[in-house]
């Protein structure tokens, strides 16, 4: 008897639905081009917004940190895994974010999983945007607080919930992405902060796609909206624009004191490796030195969006370098993705259940690492395949 038959059945079902996939294998670094099956392909799908993932300065810093501190942290932070390099990174990030303190985790996902249950408990209410990231949903599930969702970016709906429920709970925590990853739109942060004040709620912004992208030198969505000191928990990732791996909470010192005692992903999972910490410190220093990286990112994003818009593609309502190319039907979405790959351009198709049924799209991620030649090459491929599939005229 095959006791894994239940998985055989589930996989067969995925294949029937046409959503079973094999992972692409890149045989080189994550950069403006990648190598799939020996072929050079223009990469329009990474979160490597600033081109830092393969930057010589980060590589050098990773090597230097490894030479001095070794390959692994050897323990969780609360035992002997708390190397001074990690403290240096947290202090630098706090300075960069203009917040009192920063607490680092091993990833953005881990950060939400550890932080949300640590700062909420039975008798509290979590109010979450319906389009929030999976790690927020899972972090919320691990909390003993009650939870409810408001319609995406709908401030009337958020206020309705606060008005109706505020008095029944001790703490109410409003959670939102800063930048929504599938559409590239921004949270209405000034309104959320105002509502939080009016109803005495706490605010939690996961700025994974805003870090290194929005605000002065990529200081994030809170900086973009001039809301320093008014958001209680600002989450960032070190895995996207920053180019390495890790996540963090920027907050008041008292929040850090508490997380160091109660965030379970920090207490029970080994600290970041020295190479990652060293590279991240370099990355933050580069952002603090110069705006050239973020400026190049936005310049590339504007150039590409304008060209695709002119070709007649529907680009949704993105306000950031995340550029959804709306297609609609799931099968047509995947056909466009395959057609572009045949032309030497990688853009992953995003379909149900990641986005609602009938809202299939390609999600183009621009980067400062793209050359104008890369972008023109990709634009020509979009024109050719888009016409062939009659997505544009
Ligand atoms: C990508 C993302 C994460 C996860 O970050 P990692 O560092 O890759 O684990 C968390 N939250 C949001 C909103 C994200 O977009």
Short mmCIF file of C-alpha atoms and ligand atoms in Angstrom, two decimals:
data_model
loop_
_atom_site.label_atom_id
_atom_site.label_comp_id
_atom_site.label_asym_id
_atom_site.label_seq_id
_atom_site.Cartn_x
_atom_site.Cartn_y
_atom_site.Cartn_z
CA UNK A 1 0.00 0.00 0.00
CA UNK A 2 1.26 3.47 -0.88
CA UNK A 3 0.70 5.60 2.20
CA UNK A 4 1.56 8.75 0.20
CA UNK A 5 -1.33 8.09 -2.21
CA UNK A 6 -3.06 11.21 -0.87
CA UNK A 7 -0.23 13.34 -2.28
CA UNK A 8 -0.28 11.43 -5.58
CA UNK A 9 -3.97 12.32 -5.82
CA UNK A 10 -3.41 15.97 -5.04
CA UNK A 11 -0.57 16.30 -7.55
CA UNK A 12 -2.66 14.55 -10.21
CA UNK A 13 -5.37 17.12 -9.52
CA UNK A 14 -2.91 20.02 -10.00
CA UNK A 15 -1.84 18.51 -13.32
CA UNK A 16 -5.48 18.19 -14.42
CA UNK A 17 -6.06 21.84 -13.59
CA UNK A 18 -2.97 22.79 -15.60
CA UNK A 19 -1.34 24.52 -12.63
CA UNK A 20 1.41 21.99 -11.86
CA UNK A 21 4.77 23.60 -12.47
CA UNK A 22 8.43 22.83 -12.51
CA UNK A 23 10.82 25.31 -10.97
CA UNK A 24 13.04 27.21 -13.40
CA UNK A 25 16.72 26.67 -12.58
CA UNK A 26 19.04 29.67 -12.83
CA UNK A 27 22.64 28.62 -13.20
CA UNK A 28 24.08 32.05 -12.34
CA UNK A 29 23.50 34.95 -9.94
CA UNK A 30 20.26 36.92 -9.74
CA UNK A 31 20.95 39.88 -12.02
CA UNK A 32 19.48 41.77 -14.99
CA UNK A 33 19.96 38.57 -16.98
CA UNK A 34 19.73 34.99 -15.74
CA UNK A 35 20.74 31.67 -17.29
CA UNK A 36 18.00 29.11 -17.90
CA UNK A 37 18.93 25.88 -19.69
CA UNK A 38 22.18 27.49 -20.80
CA UNK A 39 20.44 30.47 -22.37
CA UNK A 40 20.80 34.10 -21.39
CA UNK A 41 17.38 35.48 -20.50
CA UNK A 42 16.36 39.03 -19.55
CA UNK A 43 15.07 38.79 -15.98
CA UNK A 44 11.89 40.79 -15.33
CA UNK A 45 10.76 38.87 -12.26
CA UNK A 46 13.08 39.39 -9.32
CA UNK A 47 12.64 41.54 -6.21
CA UNK A 48 16.22 42.67 -6.67
CA UNK A 49 15.02 46.25 -7.17
CA UNK A 50 18.40 47.95 -6.84
CA UNK A 51 20.64 45.28 -8.35
CA UNK A 52 22.28 44.71 -4.95
CA UNK A 53 21.86 40.90 -4.92
CA UNK A 54 24.93 40.54 -7.12
CA UNK A 55 26.72 43.83 -6.35
CA UNK A 56 30.53 43.61 -5.96
CA UNK A 57 30.46 45.68 -2.74
CA UNK A 58 27.97 43.30 -1.10
CA UNK A 59 29.90 40.24 -2.25
CA UNK A 60 33.10 41.69 -0.80
CA UNK A 61 31.39 42.53 2.50
CA UNK A 62 29.93 39.02 2.72
CA UNK A 63 33.41 37.55 2.26
CA UNK A 64 34.97 39.84 4.86
CA UNK A 65 32.22 39.01 7.40
CA UNK A 66 32.69 35.29 6.74
CA UNK A 67 36.45 35.55 7.26
CA UNK A 68 36.02 37.27 10.61
CA UNK A 69 32.81 35.67 11.96
CA UNK A 70 32.56 32.29 10.22
CA UNK A 71 29.86 30.69 8.10
CA UNK A 72 27.08 30.33 10.66
CA UNK A 73 25.85 32.04 13.82
CA UNK A 74 25.86 28.72 15.66
CA UNK A 75 22.86 29.40 17.87
CA UNK A 76 19.75 31.44 18.40
CA UNK A 77 20.38 35.05 19.46
CA UNK A 78 19.34 34.51 23.06
CA UNK A 79 22.11 31.96 23.60
CA UNK A 80 25.39 32.70 21.76
CA UNK A 81 24.16 33.65 18.26
CA UNK A 82 24.12 37.40 18.92
CA UNK A 83 27.32 38.57 17.20
CA UNK A 84 28.29 42.24 17.45
CA UNK A 85 27.91 42.44 13.68
CA UNK A 86 24.17 41.87 14.06
CA UNK A 87 23.94 44.61 16.70
CA UNK A 88 25.82 46.90 14.30
CA UNK A 89 23.28 46.14 11.56
CA UNK A 90 20.35 46.85 13.88
CA UNK A 91 21.81 50.17 14.98
CA UNK A 92 22.52 51.17 11.39
CA UNK A 93 19.00 50.23 10.30
CA UNK A 94 17.49 52.21 13.19
CA UNK A 95 19.48 55.25 12.06
CA UNK A 96 18.42 54.72 8.45
CA UNK A 97 14.75 54.27 9.34
CA UNK A 98 14.83 57.13 11.89
CA UNK A 99 13.24 54.93 14.55
CA UNK A 100 14.41 54.21 18.09
CA UNK A 101 15.24 50.55 17.60
CA UNK A 102 15.38 47.74 15.08
CA UNK A 103 15.02 44.02 15.73
CA UNK A 104 16.26 41.68 13.00
CA UNK A 105 14.79 38.32 12.06
CA UNK A 106 15.98 35.66 9.59
CA UNK A 107 13.43 36.69 6.97
CA UNK A 108 10.46 38.96 6.45
CA UNK A 109 8.19 35.94 6.73
CA UNK A 110 9.76 34.94 10.05
CA UNK A 111 9.44 38.50 11.25
CA UNK A 112 5.66 38.57 10.79
CA UNK A 113 5.31 35.05 12.17
CA UNK A 114 7.19 36.00 15.33
CA UNK A 115 6.03 39.57 15.85
CA UNK A 116 2.25 39.50 15.37
CA UNK A 117 1.58 36.77 17.99
CA UNK A 118 4.06 38.43 20.39
CA UNK A 119 2.33 41.82 20.41
CA UNK A 120 -1.29 40.62 20.50
CA UNK A 121 -3.21 38.32 22.84
CA UNK A 122 -6.67 37.08 23.77
CA UNK A 123 -8.97 40.07 24.19
CA UNK A 124 -7.33 41.98 21.32
CA UNK A 125 -8.55 42.44 17.75
CA UNK A 126 -6.44 42.37 14.57
CA UNK A 127 -7.92 44.30 11.64
CA UNK A 128 -6.18 43.32 8.39
CA UNK A 129 -6.39 44.47 4.76
CA UNK A 130 -7.80 41.69 2.56
CA UNK A 131 -4.78 41.83 0.24
CA UNK A 132 -2.16 41.50 2.95
CA UNK A 133 0.79 39.16 2.38
CA UNK A 134 0.61 35.45 3.26
CA UNK A 135 3.09 35.91 6.13
CA UNK A 136 0.73 38.42 7.78
CA UNK A 137 -2.17 36.01 7.37
CA UNK A 138 -0.13 33.21 8.95
CA UNK A 139 1.24 35.44 11.73
CA UNK A 140 -2.32 36.48 12.49
CA UNK A 141 -3.43 32.84 12.61
CA UNK A 142 -0.78 32.18 15.25
CA UNK A 143 -2.10 34.98 17.46
CA UNK A 144 -4.65 34.41 20.21
CA UNK A 145 -6.34 37.69 19.25
CA UNK A 146 -9.58 37.74 17.26
CA UNK A 147 -9.28 38.87 13.66
CA UNK A 148 -11.29 40.51 10.95
CA UNK A 149 -10.47 41.82 7.48
CA UNK A 150 -11.43 45.07 5.77
CA UNK A 151 -11.92 45.49 2.03
CA UNK A 152 -8.72 46.36 0.22
CA UNK A 153 -7.68 49.95 0.94
CA UNK A 154 -11.31 50.78 1.79
CA UNK A 155 -11.16 53.36 4.56
CA UNK A 156 -14.94 53.44 5.02
CA UNK A 157 -14.94 49.72 5.65
CA UNK A 158 -12.03 50.05 8.09
CA UNK A 159 -13.81 52.81 9.98
CA UNK A 160 -17.05 50.82 10.06
CA UNK A 161 -15.20 47.95 11.76
CA UNK A 162 -13.41 50.23 14.23
CA UNK A 163 -16.62 52.05 15.13
CA UNK A 164 -18.52 48.81 15.61
CA UNK A 165 -15.89 46.82 17.49
CA UNK A 166 -13.39 49.10 19.19
CA UNK A 167 -15.04 49.13 22.59
CA UNK A 168 -15.20 45.33 22.82
CA UNK A 169 -11.41 44.81 22.84
CA UNK A 170 -8.42 45.95 24.85
CA UNK A 171 -5.97 46.56 21.98
CA UNK A 172 -6.86 46.84 18.31
CA UNK A 173 -4.04 46.38 15.79
CA UNK A 174 -4.49 47.58 12.19
CA UNK A 175 -2.19 45.69 9.80
CA UNK A 176 -1.46 46.63 6.20
CA UNK A 177 1.16 46.09 3.55
CA UNK A 178 2.88 49.39 2.70
CA UNK A 179 3.03 48.43 -0.98
CA UNK A 180 0.73 45.66 -2.18
CA UNK A 181 2.84 43.09 -3.95
CA UNK A 182 0.47 41.92 -6.69
CA UNK A 183 -0.86 45.30 -7.85
CA UNK A 184 1.89 47.69 -6.80
CA UNK A 185 -0.54 50.11 -5.16
CA UNK A 186 0.14 51.88 -1.84
CA UNK A 187 -1.69 51.65 1.46
CA UNK A 188 -3.59 54.83 2.36
CA UNK A 189 -1.28 55.28 5.30
CA UNK A 190 -2.17 58.87 6.29
CA UNK A 191 -5.85 57.85 6.53
CA UNK A 192 -5.03 54.67 8.42
CA UNK A 193 -2.90 56.60 10.93
CA UNK A 194 -5.69 59.15 11.38
CA UNK A 195 -8.27 56.42 11.97
CA UNK A 196 -5.92 54.69 14.41
CA UNK A 197 -5.65 57.93 16.39
CA UNK A 198 -9.38 58.50 16.34
CA UNK A 199 -10.13 54.97 17.60
CA UNK A 200 -7.00 54.45 19.70
CA UNK A 201 -5.72 51.57 17.64
CA UNK A 202 -2.14 50.44 17.01
CA UNK A 203 -0.66 50.44 13.50
CA UNK A 204 1.49 47.79 11.81
CA UNK A 205 2.88 48.36 8.31
CA UNK A 206 4.69 45.62 6.42
CA UNK A 207 6.87 47.55 4.04
CA UNK A 208 8.62 44.65 2.29
CA UNK A 209 8.11 46.17 -1.18
CA UNK A 210 8.55 49.76 0.02
CA UNK A 211 11.95 49.23 1.67
CA UNK A 212 14.67 50.47 -0.67
CA UNK A 213 12.05 51.66 -3.14
CA UNK A 214 9.94 54.50 -1.68
CA UNK A 215 10.90 57.50 0.43
CA UNK A 216 14.24 59.29 0.62
CA UNK A 217 16.96 56.81 -0.42
CA UNK A 218 14.44 54.00 -0.04
CA UNK A 219 13.56 54.68 3.60
CA UNK A 220 10.12 53.27 2.88
CA UNK A 221 6.44 54.08 2.78
CA UNK A 222 6.37 55.73 6.21
CA UNK A 223 9.04 58.17 5.04
CA UNK A 224 7.24 58.66 1.70
CA UNK A 225 4.12 59.82 3.59
CA UNK A 226 6.10 61.80 6.24
CA UNK A 227 4.68 59.69 9.05
CA UNK A 228 7.79 59.16 11.18
CA UNK A 229 6.94 58.40 14.79
CA UNK A 230 3.30 57.67 13.97
CA UNK A 231 3.39 53.99 13.04
CA UNK A 232 3.92 51.58 15.93
CA UNK A 233 5.42 48.63 14.06
CA UNK A 234 7.25 49.08 10.76
CA UNK A 235 8.29 45.81 9.17
CA UNK A 236 10.91 45.68 6.46
CA UNK A 237 12.62 42.95 4.53
CA UNK A 238 16.31 42.65 3.77
CA UNK A 239 15.53 40.11 1.04
CA UNK A 240 14.15 42.34 -1.70
CA UNK A 241 15.66 45.74 -2.57
CA UNK A 242 18.32 45.33 0.12
CA UNK A 243 19.45 42.30 -1.87
CA UNK A 244 20.29 39.70 0.78
CA UNK A 245 17.97 37.95 3.26
CA UNK A 246 16.32 38.87 6.56
CA UNK A 247 13.49 40.91 8.02
CA UNK A 248 13.16 43.51 10.75
CA UNK A 249 10.84 45.51 12.95
CA UNK A 250 11.59 49.23 13.35
CA UNK A 251 9.88 50.59 16.44
CA UNK A 252 10.25 52.09 19.90
CA UNK A 253 12.92 50.46 22.10
CA UNK A 254 10.27 48.96 24.36
CA UNK A 255 8.94 46.89 21.44
CA UNK A 256 12.41 45.48 20.84
CA UNK A 257 12.81 44.66 24.55
CA UNK A 258 9.61 42.65 24.37
CA UNK A 259 10.35 40.89 21.05
CA UNK A 260 13.71 39.71 22.41
CA UNK A 261 11.72 37.89 25.11
CA UNK A 262 8.64 36.70 23.25
CA UNK A 263 9.03 36.51 19.45
CA UNK A 264 9.20 32.78 18.92
CA UNK A 265 10.91 32.83 15.50
CA UNK A 266 13.71 34.83 17.11
CA UNK A 267 13.87 32.69 20.26
CA UNK A 268 13.75 29.28 18.57
CA UNK A 269 15.49 29.70 15.21
CA UNK A 270 19.18 30.37 14.55
CA UNK A 271 20.31 33.94 13.91
CA UNK A 272 21.24 35.29 10.46
CA UNK A 273 24.58 34.07 9.05
CA UNK A 274 27.51 36.53 9.19
CA UNK A 275 27.81 36.72 5.38
CA UNK A 276 24.22 37.94 5.12
CA UNK A 277 24.67 40.46 7.93
CA UNK A 278 27.91 41.83 6.47
CA UNK A 279 26.41 42.21 3.00
CA UNK A 280 23.30 43.88 4.41
CA UNK A 281 25.32 46.45 6.35
CA UNK A 282 27.07 47.37 3.09
CA UNK A 283 23.75 47.60 1.31
CA UNK A 284 22.27 50.01 3.87
CA UNK A 285 25.46 52.10 3.76
CA UNK A 286 25.14 52.35 -0.03
CA UNK A 287 21.58 53.62 0.32
CA UNK A 288 22.64 56.16 2.94
CA UNK A 289 25.48 57.39 0.70
CA UNK A 290 23.54 57.96 -2.48
CA UNK A 291 20.16 58.14 -4.14
CA UNK A 292 21.53 57.01 -7.51
CA UNK A 293 20.27 53.44 -7.04
CA UNK A 294 16.69 54.35 -6.20
CA UNK A 295 16.66 57.03 -8.89
CA UNK A 296 17.79 54.53 -11.52
CA UNK A 297 15.10 52.09 -10.41
CA UNK A 298 12.34 54.68 -10.82
CA UNK A 299 13.78 55.91 -14.11
CA UNK A 300 13.69 52.34 -15.48
CA UNK A 301 10.19 51.78 -14.13
CA UNK A 302 8.85 54.96 -15.75
CA UNK A 303 10.52 54.15 -19.08
CA UNK A 304 9.17 50.61 -19.21
CA UNK A 305 5.65 51.48 -18.05
CA UNK A 306 5.36 54.27 -20.60
CA UNK A 307 6.44 51.98 -23.44
CA UNK A 308 4.06 49.17 -22.47
CA UNK A 309 1.21 51.63 -21.96
CA UNK A 310 1.86 53.08 -25.42
CA UNK A 311 1.65 49.57 -26.89
CA UNK A 312 -1.85 49.31 -25.42
CA UNK A 313 -1.26 46.97 -22.47
CA UNK A 314 -3.46 47.38 -19.39
CA UNK A 315 -1.08 48.07 -16.48
CA UNK A 316 -3.64 48.15 -13.67
CA UNK A 317 -3.23 50.84 -11.01
CA UNK A 318 0.36 50.40 -9.86
CA UNK A 319 2.12 53.34 -8.18
CA UNK A 320 5.50 51.61 -7.87
CA UNK A 321 8.04 49.67 -9.99
CA UNK A 322 5.79 46.60 -9.58
CA UNK A 323 4.13 46.50 -13.01
CA UNK A 324 1.21 44.13 -13.48
CA UNK A 325 0.39 43.47 -17.13
CA UNK A 326 -3.28 42.52 -16.88
CA UNK A 327 -4.36 39.67 -19.14
CA UNK A 328 -7.44 38.11 -17.56
CA UNK A 329 -7.83 34.48 -18.58
CA UNK A 330 -5.48 32.10 -16.78
CA UNK A 331 -4.52 30.12 -19.89
CA UNK A 332 -3.83 33.26 -21.95
CA UNK A 333 -1.72 34.64 -19.10
CA UNK A 334 0.46 31.54 -19.10
CA UNK A 335 0.66 31.63 -22.91
CA UNK A 336 1.99 35.18 -22.83
CA UNK A 337 4.57 34.18 -20.23
CA UNK A 338 5.69 31.17 -22.33
CA UNK A 339 5.79 33.27 -25.51
CA UNK A 340 8.02 35.87 -23.86
CA UNK A 341 10.35 33.18 -22.55
CA UNK A 342 10.72 31.83 -26.08
CA UNK A 343 11.81 35.37 -27.04
CA UNK A 344 14.38 35.46 -24.21
CA UNK A 345 12.41 37.34 -21.53
CA UNK A 346 11.41 35.85 -18.18
CA UNK A 347 8.21 37.19 -16.60
CA UNK A 348 6.25 34.89 -14.35
CA UNK A 349 2.50 34.61 -14.84
CA UNK A 350 0.39 35.12 -11.75
CA UNK A 351 -3.01 33.43 -11.71
CA UNK A 352 -5.68 32.14 -9.35
CA UNK A 353 -5.40 31.42 -6.40
CA UNK A 354 -2.60 34.02 -5.90
CA UNK A 355 -4.93 36.61 -7.50
CA UNK A 356 -8.73 36.36 -8.02
CA UNK A 357 -9.99 34.12 -10.86
CA UNK A 358 -10.13 35.96 -14.21
CA UNK A 359 -7.49 38.50 -13.09
CA UNK A 360 -4.44 36.67 -14.43
CA UNK A 361 -1.48 38.90 -15.09
CA UNK A 362 2.22 38.98 -15.71
CA UNK A 363 4.03 40.74 -12.94
CA UNK A 364 6.96 42.72 -14.29
CA UNK A 365 9.50 43.77 -11.68
CA UNK A 366 11.80 46.54 -12.83
CA UNK A 367 15.27 46.91 -11.38
CA UNK A 368 18.05 49.49 -11.36
CA UNK A 369 20.22 46.72 -12.81
CA UNK A 370 18.37 46.70 -16.15
CA UNK A 371 20.17 48.44 -18.99
CA UNK A 372 18.21 50.39 -21.57
CA UNK A 373 19.10 47.63 -24.05
CA UNK A 374 17.54 45.03 -21.69
CA UNK A 375 14.36 47.08 -21.44
CA UNK A 376 14.10 47.74 -25.19
CA UNK A 377 14.64 44.04 -25.86
CA UNK A 378 11.83 43.14 -23.43
CA UNK A 379 9.50 45.83 -24.82
CA UNK A 380 9.98 44.46 -28.37
CA UNK A 381 9.20 40.96 -27.12
CA UNK A 382 6.02 42.18 -25.40
CA UNK A 383 4.95 43.91 -28.63
CA UNK A 384 5.56 40.81 -30.74
CA UNK A 385 3.95 38.22 -28.46
CA UNK A 386 1.15 40.54 -27.31
CA UNK A 387 0.07 41.10 -30.94
CA UNK A 388 0.37 37.43 -31.82
CA UNK A 389 -1.93 36.50 -28.92
CA UNK A 390 -4.24 39.45 -29.73
CA UNK A 391 -3.84 40.95 -26.28
CA UNK A 392 -2.94 44.21 -28.01
CA UNK A 393 -3.63 45.40 -31.57
C1 LIG B 1 8.07 39.31 0.39
C2 LIG B 1 7.27 39.70 1.55
C3 LIG B 1 7.51 39.15 2.81
C4 LIG B 1 8.53 38.07 3.01
O1 LIG B 1 9.82 38.58 3.05
P1 LIG B 1 11.06 37.57 3.00
O2 LIG B 1 12.17 38.36 3.57
O3 LIG B 1 11.24 37.17 1.59
O4 LIG B 1 10.69 36.40 3.87
C5 LIG B 1 6.77 39.61 3.87
N1 LIG B 1 5.82 40.55 3.71
C6 LIG B 1 5.54 41.09 2.51
C7 LIG B 1 4.48 42.13 2.40
C8 LIG B 1 6.26 40.68 1.38
O5 LIG B 1 5.99 41.21 0.19
#
